[in-house]
């Protein structure tokens, strides 16, 4: 999965470079916005695949803790608490989204950072 993310990242980077070189924009034009938005979308996709790749590498890193006794205890503890951590994350997400919506409703009209 890591290699697939890395290969997709490289392919997206190549598409971005090809798009930039194949679309020279003459100076007095209004096409900048379209080309920049397409390039920004490709860059955002690249960043997303990089995030997934780093996340997978981090998870795989825990697999190599098995050889050391103290770190093995951490792995076993996290493994035993997985269900409880998952339920905590669900409840935390619900409360977090609730407070974000409340902040948008209460402060959205007055504070520029809360309006969308």
PDB file of C-alpha atoms in Angstrom:
ATOM      1  CA  UNK A   1       0.000   0.000   0.000  1.00  0.00           C
ATOM      2  CA  UNK A   2       2.905   2.351   0.712  1.00  0.00           C
ATOM      3  CA  UNK A   3       4.441   1.690  -2.655  1.00  0.00           C
ATOM      4  CA  UNK A   4       1.093   2.270  -4.355  1.00  0.00           C
ATOM      5  CA  UNK A   5       0.698   5.642  -2.612  1.00  0.00           C
ATOM      6  CA  UNK A   6       4.241   6.582  -3.557  1.00  0.00           C
ATOM      7  CA  UNK A   7       3.730   5.571  -7.204  1.00  0.00           C
ATOM      8  CA  UNK A   8       0.447   7.514  -7.368  1.00  0.00           C
ATOM      9  CA  UNK A   9       2.240  10.529  -5.875  1.00  0.00           C
ATOM     10  CA  UNK A  10       4.938  10.350  -8.551  1.00  0.00           C
ATOM     11  CA  UNK A  11       2.356   9.934 -11.333  1.00  0.00           C
ATOM     12  CA  UNK A  12       0.403  12.951 -10.082  1.00  0.00           C
ATOM     13  CA  UNK A  13       3.613  14.994  -9.929  1.00  0.00           C
ATOM     14  CA  UNK A  14       4.427  14.020 -13.527  1.00  0.00           C
ATOM     15  CA  UNK A  15       0.895  15.001 -14.630  1.00  0.00           C
ATOM     16  CA  UNK A  16       1.335  18.345 -12.874  1.00  0.00           C
ATOM     17  CA  UNK A  17       4.652  19.037 -14.602  1.00  0.00           C
ATOM     18  CA  UNK A  18       3.235  18.005 -17.996  1.00  0.00           C
ATOM     19  CA  UNK A  19       0.190  20.234 -17.446  1.00  0.00           C
ATOM     20  CA  UNK A  20       2.391  23.201 -16.586  1.00  0.00           C
ATOM     21  CA  UNK A  21       4.693  22.739 -19.583  1.00  0.00           C
ATOM     22  CA  UNK A  22       1.901  22.009 -22.093  1.00  0.00           C
ATOM     23  CA  UNK A  23      -0.227  25.008 -21.108  1.00  0.00           C
ATOM     24  CA  UNK A  24       1.865  28.119 -21.526  1.00  0.00           C
ATOM     25  CA  UNK A  25      -0.398  31.048 -20.770  1.00  0.00           C
ATOM     26  CA  UNK A  26       0.150  34.310 -22.623  1.00  0.00           C
ATOM     27  CA  UNK A  27       0.535  37.239 -20.285  1.00  0.00           C
ATOM     28  CA  UNK A  28      -2.632  39.312 -20.883  1.00  0.00           C
ATOM     29  CA  UNK A  29      -5.309  36.646 -20.330  1.00  0.00           C
ATOM     30  CA  UNK A  30      -7.953  35.485 -17.880  1.00  0.00           C
ATOM     31  CA  UNK A  31      -7.041  31.776 -18.057  1.00  0.00           C
ATOM     32  CA  UNK A  32      -4.711  31.934 -15.059  1.00  0.00           C
ATOM     33  CA  UNK A  33      -7.466  31.069 -12.616  1.00  0.00           C
ATOM     34  CA  UNK A  34      -8.511  27.883 -14.453  1.00  0.00           C
ATOM     35  CA  UNK A  35      -4.967  26.546 -14.832  1.00  0.00           C
ATOM     36  CA  UNK A  36      -3.989  27.461 -11.269  1.00  0.00           C
ATOM     37  CA  UNK A  37      -7.118  25.780  -9.881  1.00  0.00           C
ATOM     38  CA  UNK A  38      -6.333  22.586 -11.803  1.00  0.00           C
ATOM     39  CA  UNK A  39      -2.727  22.636 -10.584  1.00  0.00           C
ATOM     40  CA  UNK A  40      -3.883  23.336  -7.024  1.00  0.00           C
ATOM     41  CA  UNK A  41      -6.294  20.388  -7.211  1.00  0.00           C
ATOM     42  CA  UNK A  42      -3.471  18.095  -8.366  1.00  0.00           C
ATOM     43  CA  UNK A  43      -1.247  19.381  -5.569  1.00  0.00           C
ATOM     44  CA  UNK A  44      -3.994  18.798  -2.982  1.00  0.00           C
ATOM     45  CA  UNK A  45      -4.396  15.239  -4.241  1.00  0.00           C
ATOM     46  CA  UNK A  46      -0.641  14.727  -3.937  1.00  0.00           C
ATOM     47  CA  UNK A  47      -0.668  15.991  -0.368  1.00  0.00           C
ATOM     48  CA  UNK A  48      -3.547  13.634   0.461  1.00  0.00           C
ATOM     49  CA  UNK A  49      -1.662  10.631  -0.883  1.00  0.00           C
ATOM     50  CA  UNK A  50       1.451  11.727   1.014  1.00  0.00           C
ATOM     51  CA  UNK A  51      -0.613  11.909   4.212  1.00  0.00           C
ATOM     52  CA  UNK A  52      -1.946   8.379   3.678  1.00  0.00           C
ATOM     53  CA  UNK A  53       1.563   7.128   2.944  1.00  0.00           C
ATOM     54  CA  UNK A  54       3.030   8.659   6.124  1.00  0.00           C
ATOM     55  CA  UNK A  55       0.100   7.320   8.157  1.00  0.00           C
ATOM     56  CA  UNK A  56       0.656   3.807   6.805  1.00  0.00           C
ATOM     57  CA  UNK A  57       4.390   4.053   7.530  1.00  0.00           C
ATOM     58  CA  UNK A  58       3.627   5.114  11.099  1.00  0.00           C
ATOM     59  CA  UNK A  59       1.236   2.208  11.624  1.00  0.00           C
ATOM     60  CA  UNK A  60       3.760  -0.218  10.158  1.00  0.00           C
ATOM     61  CA  UNK A  61       6.389   1.188  12.517  1.00  0.00           C
ATOM     62  CA  UNK A  62       4.457  -0.209  15.492  1.00  0.00           C
ATOM     63  CA  UNK A  63       4.886  -3.689  14.024  1.00  0.00           C
ATOM     64  CA  UNK A  64       8.637  -3.444  14.559  1.00  0.00           C
ATOM     65  CA  UNK A  65       8.222  -2.735  18.284  1.00  0.00           C
ATOM     66  CA  UNK A  66       7.588  -6.428  18.983  1.00  0.00           C
ATOM     67  CA  UNK A  67      11.265  -7.243  19.538  1.00  0.00           C
ATOM     68  CA  UNK A  68      11.633  -4.927  22.544  1.00  0.00           C
ATOM     69  CA  UNK A  69       9.756  -6.024  25.721  1.00  0.00           C
ATOM     70  CA  UNK A  70       8.741  -2.568  26.967  1.00  0.00           C
ATOM     71  CA  UNK A  71       7.497  -1.436  23.584  1.00  0.00           C
ATOM     72  CA  UNK A  72       5.636  -4.742  23.197  1.00  0.00           C
ATOM     73  CA  UNK A  73       3.654  -3.771  26.320  1.00  0.00           C
ATOM     74  CA  UNK A  74       2.654  -0.513  24.605  1.00  0.00           C
ATOM     75  CA  UNK A  75       1.495  -2.457  21.541  1.00  0.00           C
ATOM     76  CA  UNK A  76      -0.522  -4.892  23.638  1.00  0.00           C
ATOM     77  CA  UNK A  77      -2.094  -2.039  25.614  1.00  0.00           C
ATOM     78  CA  UNK A  78      -3.108  -0.207  22.449  1.00  0.00           C
ATOM     79  CA  UNK A  79      -4.434  -3.453  20.989  1.00  0.00           C
ATOM     80  CA  UNK A  80      -6.555  -4.123  24.069  1.00  0.00           C
ATOM     81  CA  UNK A  81      -7.871  -0.551  24.144  1.00  0.00           C
ATOM     82  CA  UNK A  82      -8.673  -0.305  20.430  1.00  0.00           C
ATOM     83  CA  UNK A  83     -12.433  -0.737  20.839  1.00  0.00           C
ATOM     84  CA  UNK A  84     -12.608   1.792  23.660  1.00  0.00           C
ATOM     85  CA  UNK A  85     -10.453   4.289  21.753  1.00  0.00           C
ATOM     86  CA  UNK A  86     -12.679   3.892  18.696  1.00  0.00           C
ATOM     87  CA  UNK A  87     -15.818   4.638  20.719  1.00  0.00           C
ATOM     88  CA  UNK A  88     -14.109   7.608  22.365  1.00  0.00           C
ATOM     89  CA  UNK A  89     -13.161   8.980  18.939  1.00  0.00           C
ATOM     90  CA  UNK A  90     -16.767   8.689  17.749  1.00  0.00           C
ATOM     91  CA  UNK A  91     -18.108  10.582  20.773  1.00  0.00           C
ATOM     92  CA  UNK A  92     -15.318  13.174  20.534  1.00  0.00           C
ATOM     93  CA  UNK A  93     -16.063  13.713  16.838  1.00  0.00           C
ATOM     94  CA  UNK A  94     -19.784  14.205  17.531  1.00  0.00           C
ATOM     95  CA  UNK A  95     -19.082  16.785  20.247  1.00  0.00           C
ATOM     96  CA  UNK A  96     -16.414  18.522  18.155  1.00  0.00           C
ATOM     97  CA  UNK A  97     -18.727  18.861  15.158  1.00  0.00           C
ATOM     98  CA  UNK A  98     -21.518  20.034  17.456  1.00  0.00           C
ATOM     99  CA  UNK A  99     -19.369  22.792  18.923  1.00  0.00           C
ATOM    100  CA  UNK A 100     -18.167  23.789  15.445  1.00  0.00           C
ATOM    101  CA  UNK A 101     -21.758  24.103  14.215  1.00  0.00           C
ATOM    102  CA  UNK A 102     -22.718  26.073  17.324  1.00  0.00           C
ATOM    103  CA  UNK A 103     -19.770  28.406  16.801  1.00  0.00           C
ATOM    104  CA  UNK A 104     -20.796  28.930  13.200  1.00  0.00           C
ATOM    105  CA  UNK A 105     -24.416  29.628  14.177  1.00  0.00           C
ATOM    106  CA  UNK A 106     -23.549  31.988  17.031  1.00  0.00           C
ATOM    107  CA  UNK A 107     -20.501  33.818  15.638  1.00  0.00           C
ATOM    108  CA  UNK A 108     -20.832  33.250  11.886  1.00  0.00           C
ATOM    109  CA  UNK A 109     -22.468  36.580  11.156  1.00  0.00           C
ATOM    110  CA  UNK A 110     -20.108  38.680  13.310  1.00  0.00           C
ATOM    111  CA  UNK A 111     -16.684  36.988  13.141  1.00  0.00           C
ATOM    112  CA  UNK A 112     -15.202  36.603   9.665  1.00  0.00           C
ATOM    113  CA  UNK A 113     -13.244  33.446  10.602  1.00  0.00           C
ATOM    114  CA  UNK A 114     -16.468  31.559  11.392  1.00  0.00           C
ATOM    115  CA  UNK A 115     -18.335  32.358   8.177  1.00  0.00           C
ATOM    116  CA  UNK A 116     -17.970  30.137   5.163  1.00  0.00           C
TER     117      UNK A 116
END
